[in-house]
Tab-separated table of C-alpha atoms and ligand atoms in Angstrom:
chain	number	residue	atom	x	y	z
A	239	UNK	CA	-0.864	-21.684	9.379
A	240	UNK	CA	2.481	-23.403	8.763
A	241	UNK	CA	2.301	-25.765	11.739
A	242	UNK	CA	5.661	-27.513	11.964
A	243	UNK	CA	6.507	-26.878	8.314
A	244	UNK	CA	9.564	-24.817	7.383
A	245	UNK	CA	8.844	-21.262	6.335
A	246	UNK	CA	11.250	-20.382	3.528
A	247	UNK	CA	10.705	-16.601	3.481
A	248	UNK	CA	13.505	-15.869	5.956
A	249	UNK	CA	16.132	-18.125	4.361
A	250	UNK	CA	18.971	-17.114	2.023
A	251	UNK	CA	19.496	-19.380	-1.033
A	252	UNK	CA	22.286	-21.337	0.694
A	253	UNK	CA	20.076	-21.843	3.729
A	254	UNK	CA	17.234	-23.190	1.599
A	255	UNK	CA	19.716	-25.539	-0.050
A	256	UNK	CA	21.051	-26.701	3.289
A	257	UNK	CA	17.750	-26.991	5.137
A	258	UNK	CA	16.200	-29.134	2.420
A	259	UNK	CA	19.336	-30.943	1.301
A	260	UNK	CA	19.098	-29.652	-2.275
A	261	UNK	CA	21.563	-28.745	-4.995
A	262	UNK	CA	22.748	-25.111	-4.755
A	263	UNK	CA	21.012	-24.115	-8.001
A	264	UNK	CA	17.694	-25.399	-6.652
A	265	UNK	CA	18.012	-23.256	-3.531
A	266	UNK	CA	18.689	-20.271	-5.773
A	267	UNK	CA	15.698	-21.034	-7.993
A	268	UNK	CA	13.328	-21.271	-5.038
A	269	UNK	CA	14.715	-18.048	-3.556
A	270	UNK	CA	14.287	-16.335	-6.936
A	271	UNK	CA	10.635	-17.375	-7.176
A	272	UNK	CA	9.857	-16.132	-3.694
A	273	UNK	CA	11.900	-12.943	-3.513
A	274	UNK	CA	12.200	-11.740	-7.103
A	275	UNK	CA	8.924	-12.920	-8.554
A	276	UNK	CA	6.859	-12.756	-5.404
A	277	UNK	CA	5.507	-16.256	-6.055
A	278	UNK	CA	4.710	-18.240	-2.921
A	279	UNK	CA	2.664	-21.041	-4.516
A	280	UNK	CA	5.023	-23.993	-5.093
A	281	UNK	CA	2.847	-25.296	-7.947
A	282	UNK	CA	3.585	-22.103	-9.874
A	283	UNK	CA	7.380	-22.602	-9.606
A	284	UNK	CA	7.411	-24.165	-13.040
A	285	UNK	CA	11.143	-24.650	-13.472
A	286	UNK	CA	11.328	-26.966	-10.455
A	287	UNK	CA	10.976	-30.697	-11.039
A	288	UNK	CA	7.534	-32.038	-10.142
A	289	UNK	CA	8.762	-34.283	-7.291
A	290	UNK	CA	10.572	-31.326	-5.732
A	291	UNK	CA	7.429	-29.216	-5.949
A	292	UNK	CA	5.455	-32.002	-4.282
A	293	UNK	CA	8.038	-32.289	-1.546
A	294	UNK	CA	8.041	-28.525	-0.957
A	295	UNK	CA	4.250	-28.550	-0.659
A	296	UNK	CA	4.451	-31.248	1.965
A	297	UNK	CA	7.328	-29.916	4.040
A	298	UNK	CA	7.322	-26.130	3.602
A	299	UNK	CA	5.449	-22.922	3.183
A	300	UNK	CA	7.010	-19.976	1.355
A	301	UNK	CA	5.165	-17.307	3.318
A	302	UNK	CA	3.350	-17.639	6.624
A	303	UNK	CA	1.725	-14.244	7.022
A	304	UNK	CA	-1.104	-12.565	5.194
A	305	UNK	CA	-2.769	-9.237	4.607
A	306	UNK	CA	-5.989	-8.830	6.546
A	307	UNK	CA	-6.757	-5.218	5.689
A	308	UNK	CA	-5.667	-2.481	3.270
A	309	UNK	CA	-6.531	1.187	3.656
A	310	UNK	CA	-5.696	3.680	0.934
A	311	UNK	CA	-5.402	7.410	1.663
A	312	UNK	CA	-7.731	9.822	-0.090
A	313	UNK	CA	-5.009	11.158	-2.397
A	314	UNK	CA	-3.777	7.633	-3.150
A	315	UNK	CA	-0.282	8.484	-1.871
A	316	UNK	CA	-0.306	6.002	0.984
A	317	UNK	CA	-1.628	2.522	1.578
A	318	UNK	CA	-1.549	1.046	5.058
A	319	UNK	CA	-1.557	-2.706	5.210
A	320	UNK	CA	-2.473	-4.759	8.271
A	321	UNK	CA	-0.616	-8.067	8.309
A	322	UNK	CA	-1.385	-11.112	10.420
A	323	UNK	CA	1.593	-13.237	11.431
A	324	UNK	CA	1.631	-17.008	11.946
A	325	UNK	CA	0.788	-16.725	15.642
A	326	UNK	CA	-2.014	-14.223	15.143
A	327	UNK	CA	0.071	-11.159	16.053
A	328	UNK	CA	-0.532	-8.211	13.767
A	329	UNK	CA	1.755	-5.535	12.371
A	330	UNK	CA	1.290	-2.666	9.994
A	331	UNK	CA	3.363	-1.651	6.994
A	332	UNK	CA	2.916	1.292	4.674
A	333	UNK	CA	3.400	1.806	0.950
A	334	UNK	CA	4.060	5.427	-0.017
A	335	UNK	CA	3.939	6.734	-3.572
A	336	UNK	CA	5.276	10.036	-4.789
A	337	UNK	CA	5.218	10.168	-8.583
A	338	UNK	CA	7.293	7.183	-9.712
A	339	UNK	CA	8.945	6.860	-6.353
A	340	UNK	CA	7.772	4.035	-4.122
A	341	UNK	CA	8.791	3.745	-0.482
A	342	UNK	CA	7.970	0.813	1.754
A	343	UNK	CA	7.842	1.427	5.486
A	344	UNK	CA	8.448	-1.822	7.365
A	345	UNK	CA	7.921	-2.838	10.981
A	346	UNK	CA	10.649	-4.594	12.952
A	347	UNK	CA	8.650	-5.619	16.019
A	348	UNK	CA	5.033	-6.374	16.873
A	349	UNK	CA	4.339	-3.462	19.190
A	350	UNK	CA	7.223	-1.503	20.673
A	351	UNK	CA	8.899	-1.397	24.104
A	352	UNK	CA	10.100	2.228	23.858
A	353	UNK	CA	6.952	4.050	24.935
A	354	UNK	CA	7.821	7.441	23.414
A	355	UNK	CA	5.428	10.037	24.800
A	356	UNK	CA	4.008	11.079	21.422
A	357	UNK	CA	3.816	7.756	19.533
A	358	UNK	CA	0.785	5.509	19.152
A	359	UNK	CA	2.723	2.265	18.716
A	360	UNK	CA	4.476	2.366	22.091
A	361	UNK	CA	1.226	3.200	23.858
A	362	UNK	CA	-0.021	-0.295	22.995
A	363	UNK	CA	3.014	-2.070	24.469
A	364	UNK	CA	5.459	-4.646	23.143
A	365	UNK	CA	4.460	-8.056	21.793
A	366	UNK	CA	7.521	-9.695	20.197
A	367	UNK	CA	10.401	-9.379	17.755
A	368	UNK	CA	9.770	-10.165	14.098
A	369	UNK	CA	12.031	-12.696	12.415
A	370	UNK	CA	13.953	-11.893	9.219
A	371	UNK	CA	11.297	-13.424	6.960
A	372	UNK	CA	8.564	-11.436	8.664
A	373	UNK	CA	10.459	-8.172	8.155
A	374	UNK	CA	11.482	-8.752	4.514
A	375	UNK	CA	8.184	-10.478	3.722
A	376	UNK	CA	6.307	-7.246	4.427
A	377	UNK	CA	8.018	-5.722	1.381
A	378	UNK	CA	6.754	-8.511	-0.873
A	379	UNK	CA	3.219	-8.246	0.478
A	380	UNK	CA	3.228	-4.470	-0.011
A	381	UNK	CA	4.531	-4.670	-3.587
A	382	UNK	CA	1.859	-7.216	-4.472
A	383	UNK	CA	-0.956	-5.360	-2.733
A	384	UNK	CA	0.048	-2.104	-4.434
A	385	UNK	CA	0.529	-3.797	-7.811
A	386	UNK	CA	3.888	-2.071	-8.085
A	387	UNK	CA	5.440	-2.868	-11.480
A	388	UNK	CA	8.554	-5.068	-11.405
A	389	UNK	CA	10.740	-2.413	-12.999
A	390	UNK	CA	10.209	-0.018	-10.092
A	391	UNK	CA	12.877	-0.415	-7.413
A	392	UNK	CA	11.376	0.553	-4.093
A	393	UNK	CA	13.044	2.437	-1.284
A	394	UNK	CA	12.874	0.807	2.129
A	395	UNK	CA	12.582	2.563	5.475
A	396	UNK	CA	12.596	0.574	8.706
A	397	UNK	CA	10.417	3.167	10.404
A	398	UNK	CA	7.250	1.233	11.088
A	399	UNK	CA	6.344	-0.368	14.393
A	400	UNK	CA	9.149	-1.253	16.781
A	401	UNK	CA	12.798	-0.454	17.389
A	402	UNK	CA	14.996	-2.112	14.749
A	403	UNK	CA	18.150	-2.057	16.873
A	404	UNK	CA	16.437	-3.962	19.682
A	405	UNK	CA	15.997	-6.740	17.094
A	406	UNK	CA	19.397	-6.334	15.490
A	407	UNK	CA	20.242	-9.771	14.074
A	408	UNK	CA	16.851	-10.306	12.459
A	409	UNK	CA	16.946	-6.789	11.025
A	410	UNK	CA	20.346	-7.354	9.439
A	411	UNK	CA	19.280	-10.740	8.052
A	412	UNK	CA	16.167	-9.097	6.565
A	413	UNK	CA	18.267	-6.400	4.880
A	414	UNK	CA	20.467	-9.091	3.321
A	415	UNK	CA	17.341	-10.781	1.954
A	416	UNK	CA	16.141	-7.490	0.451
A	417	UNK	CA	19.529	-6.709	-1.114
A	418	UNK	CA	20.159	-10.200	-2.506
A	419	UNK	CA	20.883	-10.195	-6.279
A	420	UNK	CA	18.515	-13.146	-6.804
A	421	UNK	CA	15.788	-11.289	-4.920
A	422	UNK	CA	14.488	-7.719	-4.981
A	423	UNK	CA	18.097	-6.573	-5.292
A	424	UNK	CA	17.507	-3.304	-3.509
A	425	UNK	CA	20.610	-1.127	-3.357
A	426	UNK	CA	21.936	-0.464	0.123
A	427	UNK	CA	21.618	3.275	-0.368
A	428	UNK	CA	17.901	2.874	-0.912
A	429	UNK	CA	17.506	1.359	2.542
A	430	UNK	CA	17.273	3.420	5.743
A	431	UNK	CA	17.124	2.147	9.291
A	432	UNK	CA	15.693	4.491	11.896
A	433	UNK	CA	16.673	4.057	15.534
A	434	UNK	CA	15.742	5.731	18.789
A	435	UNK	CA	19.477	5.773	19.512
A	436	UNK	CA	20.476	2.320	20.707
A	437	UNK	CA	24.193	2.925	21.109
A	438	UNK	CA	25.227	-0.719	20.867
A	439	UNK	CA	23.249	-1.089	17.637
A	440	UNK	CA	24.800	2.029	16.129
A	441	UNK	CA	28.288	0.669	16.824
A	442	UNK	CA	27.433	-2.680	15.221
A	443	UNK	CA	25.810	-0.936	12.257
A	444	UNK	CA	28.966	1.126	11.713
A	445	UNK	CA	30.904	-2.123	11.379
A	446	UNK	CA	28.585	-3.618	8.722
A	447	UNK	CA	30.168	-3.828	5.309
A	448	UNK	CA	27.499	-1.924	3.394
A	449	UNK	CA	26.091	1.497	2.590
A	450	UNK	CA	22.702	1.173	4.307
A	451	UNK	CA	21.624	4.526	5.686
A	452	UNK	CA	21.152	5.422	9.340
A	453	UNK	CA	18.592	7.756	10.817
A	454	UNK	CA	18.406	8.831	14.469
A	455	UNK	CA	15.162	9.868	16.142
A	456	UNK	CA	16.373	12.707	18.332
A	457	UNK	CA	13.374	15.011	19.038
A	458	UNK	CA	15.179	16.862	21.829
A	459	UNK	CA	18.780	17.897	22.385
A	460	UNK	CA	18.783	18.361	26.138
A	461	UNK	CA	18.828	15.367	28.467
A	462	UNK	CA	15.837	16.318	30.566
A	463	UNK	CA	13.395	16.969	27.749
A	464	UNK	CA	14.614	13.987	25.760
A	465	UNK	CA	14.123	11.660	28.722
A	466	UNK	CA	10.536	12.895	28.976
A	467	UNK	CA	9.760	12.447	25.298
A	468	UNK	CA	11.892	9.373	24.676
A	469	UNK	CA	12.248	7.334	27.885
A	470	UNK	CA	14.975	5.216	26.240
A	471	UNK	CA	17.209	8.267	26.764
A	472	UNK	CA	17.552	7.182	30.406
A	473	UNK	CA	19.399	4.095	29.169
A	474	UNK	CA	21.552	5.607	26.402
A	475	UNK	CA	21.866	9.302	27.210
A	476	UNK	CA	22.262	12.099	24.666
A	477	UNK	CA	25.913	12.354	25.619
A	478	UNK	CA	26.501	8.670	24.832
A	479	UNK	CA	24.387	8.893	21.711
A	480	UNK	CA	26.384	11.844	20.446
A	481	UNK	CA	29.651	9.971	20.926
A	482	UNK	CA	28.333	6.948	19.053
A	483	UNK	CA	27.045	9.069	16.181
A	484	UNK	CA	30.419	10.811	15.976
A	485	UNK	CA	32.198	7.437	15.895
A	486	UNK	CA	29.784	6.200	13.245
A	487	UNK	CA	30.607	9.187	11.057
A	488	UNK	CA	34.341	8.792	11.580
A	489	UNK	CA	34.207	5.095	10.751
A	490	UNK	CA	31.868	5.179	7.741
A	491	UNK	CA	32.240	8.705	6.387
A	492	UNK	CA	28.498	8.639	5.818
A	493	UNK	CA	26.014	11.370	6.554
A	494	UNK	CA	23.221	10.465	8.949
A	495	UNK	CA	19.686	11.778	9.161
A	496	UNK	CA	18.295	13.261	12.363
A	497	UNK	CA	14.544	12.982	12.815
A	498	UNK	CA	12.760	15.604	14.856
A	499	UNK	CA	9.022	15.388	15.415
A	500	UNK	CA	7.755	18.914	16.048
A	501	UNK	CA	5.488	19.320	19.084
A	502	UNK	CA	3.898	22.682	19.707
A	503	UNK	CA	5.614	24.619	22.504
A	504	UNK	CA	7.548	21.490	23.568
A	505	UNK	CA	10.506	21.148	21.189
A	506	UNK	CA	9.856	23.734	18.469
A	507	UNK	CA	11.197	26.944	20.066
A	508	UNK	CA	14.340	28.970	19.243
A	509	UNK	CA	15.973	27.425	22.330
A	510	UNK	CA	15.421	23.956	20.835
A	511	UNK	CA	17.014	25.094	17.574
A	512	UNK	CA	20.075	26.315	19.500
A	513	UNK	CA	20.360	23.051	21.412
A	514	UNK	CA	20.059	20.998	18.241
A	515	UNK	CA	22.693	23.108	16.486
A	516	UNK	CA	25.025	22.587	19.450
A	517	UNK	CA	24.398	18.821	19.358
A	518	UNK	CA	25.144	18.685	15.635
A	519	UNK	CA	28.348	20.705	15.747
A	520	UNK	CA	31.040	18.641	14.047
A	521	UNK	CA	28.622	15.900	12.927
A	522	UNK	CA	27.773	15.142	9.309
A	523	UNK	CA	24.002	15.225	9.519
A	524	UNK	CA	20.859	16.208	7.736
A	525	UNK	CA	17.689	17.033	9.689
A	526	UNK	CA	14.264	15.735	8.779
A	527	UNK	CA	11.544	17.735	10.537
A	528	UNK	CA	8.237	15.904	10.929
A	529	UNK	CA	5.176	17.829	12.044
A	530	UNK	CA	3.604	15.678	14.767
A	531	UNK	CA	0.778	13.479	13.542
A	532	UNK	CA	-1.964	13.706	16.125
A	533	UNK	CA	-2.680	10.617	18.201
A	534	UNK	CA	-6.028	10.841	20.002
A	535	UNK	CA	-5.691	11.206	23.754
A	536	UNK	CA	-2.080	12.391	23.742
A	537	UNK	CA	-1.347	15.748	25.390
A	538	UNK	CA	0.347	17.387	22.404
A	539	UNK	CA	-0.468	19.656	19.510
A	540	UNK	CA	1.246	19.804	16.147
A	541	UNK	CA	3.530	22.784	15.714
A	542	UNK	CA	2.048	25.668	13.812
A	543	UNK	CA	3.124	26.134	10.228
A	544	UNK	CA	4.937	29.333	11.254
A	545	UNK	CA	6.910	27.569	13.997
A	546	UNK	CA	7.829	24.727	11.643
A	547	UNK	CA	9.157	27.260	9.132
A	548	UNK	CA	11.044	29.193	11.830
A	549	UNK	CA	12.660	25.994	13.074
A	550	UNK	CA	13.692	25.061	9.548
A	551	UNK	CA	15.099	28.528	8.928
A	552	UNK	CA	16.941	28.565	12.240
A	553	UNK	CA	18.713	25.333	11.300
A	554	UNK	CA	19.615	26.607	7.850
A	555	UNK	CA	20.981	29.824	9.307
A	556	UNK	CA	23.075	27.668	11.634
A	557	UNK	CA	24.537	25.915	8.607
A	558	UNK	CA	22.541	22.687	8.917
A	559	UNK	CA	20.615	21.230	5.991
A	560	UNK	CA	17.042	20.314	6.793
A	561	UNK	CA	13.690	19.510	5.235
A	562	UNK	CA	10.169	19.701	6.510
A	563	UNK	CA	8.481	16.443	5.641
A	564	UNK	CA	5.212	16.620	3.811
A	565	UNK	CA	2.850	14.294	5.594
A	566	UNK	CA	1.409	11.367	3.819
A	567	UNK	CA	-1.384	9.104	4.907
A	568	UNK	CA	-2.590	11.130	7.889
A	569	UNK	CA	-6.218	10.466	6.982
A	570	UNK	CA	-5.736	6.709	7.366
A	571	UNK	CA	-3.461	6.944	10.429
A	572	UNK	CA	-0.572	5.575	8.362
A	573	UNK	CA	1.714	8.493	9.093
A	574	UNK	CA	4.728	8.194	11.398
A	575	UNK	CA	3.808	7.198	14.899
A	576	UNK	CA	0.181	6.538	14.126
A	577	UNK	CA	0.673	2.864	13.475
A	578	UNK	CA	-1.037	0.570	15.862
A	579	UNK	CA	-2.286	-2.811	14.883
A	580	UNK	CA	-5.971	-2.192	15.302
A	581	UNK	CA	-8.055	-5.322	15.323
A	582	UNK	CA	-10.786	-3.942	13.169
A	583	UNK	CA	-12.775	-6.059	10.753
A	584	UNK	CA	-11.215	-6.278	7.294
A	585	UNK	CA	-12.575	-3.892	4.708
A	586	UNK	CA	-12.558	-4.641	0.998
A	587	UNK	CA	-9.476	-3.486	-0.925
B	22	SAH	N1	11.849	3.060	16.757
B	22	SAH	C1	12.395	3.661	15.584
B	22	SAH	C2	11.534	3.586	14.346
B	22	SAH	C3	10.048	3.815	14.457
B	22	SAH	S1	9.359	5.425	14.617
B	22	SAH	C4	12.792	5.094	15.885
B	22	SAH	O1	12.574	5.553	17.000
B	22	SAH	O2	13.352	5.741	15.016
B	22	SAH	C5	9.668	6.321	13.150
B	22	SAH	C6	9.735	7.823	13.425
B	22	SAH	O3	8.439	8.406	13.638
B	22	SAH	C7	10.538	8.165	14.656
B	22	SAH	O4	11.342	9.277	14.414
B	22	SAH	C8	9.445	8.511	15.640
B	22	SAH	O5	9.918	9.270	16.712
B	22	SAH	C9	8.480	9.254	14.757
B	22	SAH	N2	7.133	9.411	15.328
B	22	SAH	C10	6.534	8.639	16.245
B	22	SAH	N3	5.277	9.070	16.505
B	22	SAH	C11	5.082	10.143	15.727
B	22	SAH	C12	3.956	11.015	15.515
B	22	SAH	N4	2.809	10.815	16.146
B	22	SAH	N5	4.099	12.001	14.607
B	22	SAH	C13	5.256	12.153	13.920
B	22	SAH	N6	6.326	11.377	14.085
B	22	SAH	C14	6.255	10.377	14.969
C-alpha cells in the first residue's frame, strides 16, 4: 500500500519533524491530526500549508493498515476487528464496552510463538513482530470503527495476539505514542501490558519511568503443570518468574495482576489454590480468574461455575484479592485466547 513512502503512524512529533526536515511545530501539527483527531487524509489537515500537504501526499502515508472485517457480539459489548497490515499479514483487535467504559485490546505480534496449550493464537504459529505504528494504530482504527466519542478516554490492554515482551522496543514505543499529550493522551494507569512471564522484559519494564500496569499470565503455580500449559515456562521457570515479580514490586511499589485461565480438572482444584497462594506469599498481587473460552479441537473444558466460585473463595480466604472475569465477546470468538486471524471474506459492518 505505502510502497517506499514513509508511514507516519509510528513516529513521535520530533521524529516526523526530523524525517521530513520540518519545523518542530509542523511535526506536532501532523502528529496531532493523526493521533488526536484520527485523521489520516493529508488533504483534511487544513492547518498545514498547501505545499506541505502536497509534499506529504507524495512522500508519505499516515496509516498503512486497514480494517477488513468487523464482528459485533450479540449484546453489543464487544467488537472484533480484523486488520490487514501493509504486507498482507492480518491481526485482530477488540473493542470492549461496559457502560461508559471502553477498553481496547491490542495485538503486539502477528501470530504468537508461545504455543500455550489452551490458546487459539499460538496454535496458528508466529508470523512477525508488529512495529510501533501498527500497535498504536490499532487503537485509532478501533475508536473510529466503534464511533467512540472523543471525550471518552479508552483503557488499553496489550492482551491480543502475541507476546508483548518478545517485541519489547516496539511495544514501549507504541505506549509512548498512546500516552503522548498531542495524541490520545491515555494515562499510564489506564494501560496494562500482559506477559507470559518474560523475565528480561519484566526487569526492563520495572525500570521504565511510568505507571503502566503489568499483568502476568500464570495459569499454574507448579513447574510441571505450568510447563505443560505454557511451554515458555521451560525458558523462564516459575522460580525465576517469581524472583522477577518480587523485584518488580520492590522497585516500583506497584501491584501486579495475575491472570489464571480456569481449565476444568486441570488447574481449578483446591491443590491449585494452595499452590497459587504459596506463589503469591509476600507479593503485592491481584488475581484475575478467566473461565476458559473454548477453542474447537483443544482437549479442555471450561471450569464449572461451582469450581470457579470455590477457587475464588479459596483465594479470598487465603487473603488474596481476586475477581472472576465476566466473559465478553465469546459468541464472536473475540474473548481471550480465541483470537486468530481468520481469512474469511469481509462481512458488512
Ligand atoms: N502473551 C500475552 C498476552 C496475550 S494472551 C500473555 O501471555 O499474557 C491474554 C490472556 O488470555 C493470557 O492470560 C492468556 O493466557 C489468556 N488466554 C489465552 N487463551 C485463552 C482462552 N482460550 N480462554 C481464556 N483465556 C485465554
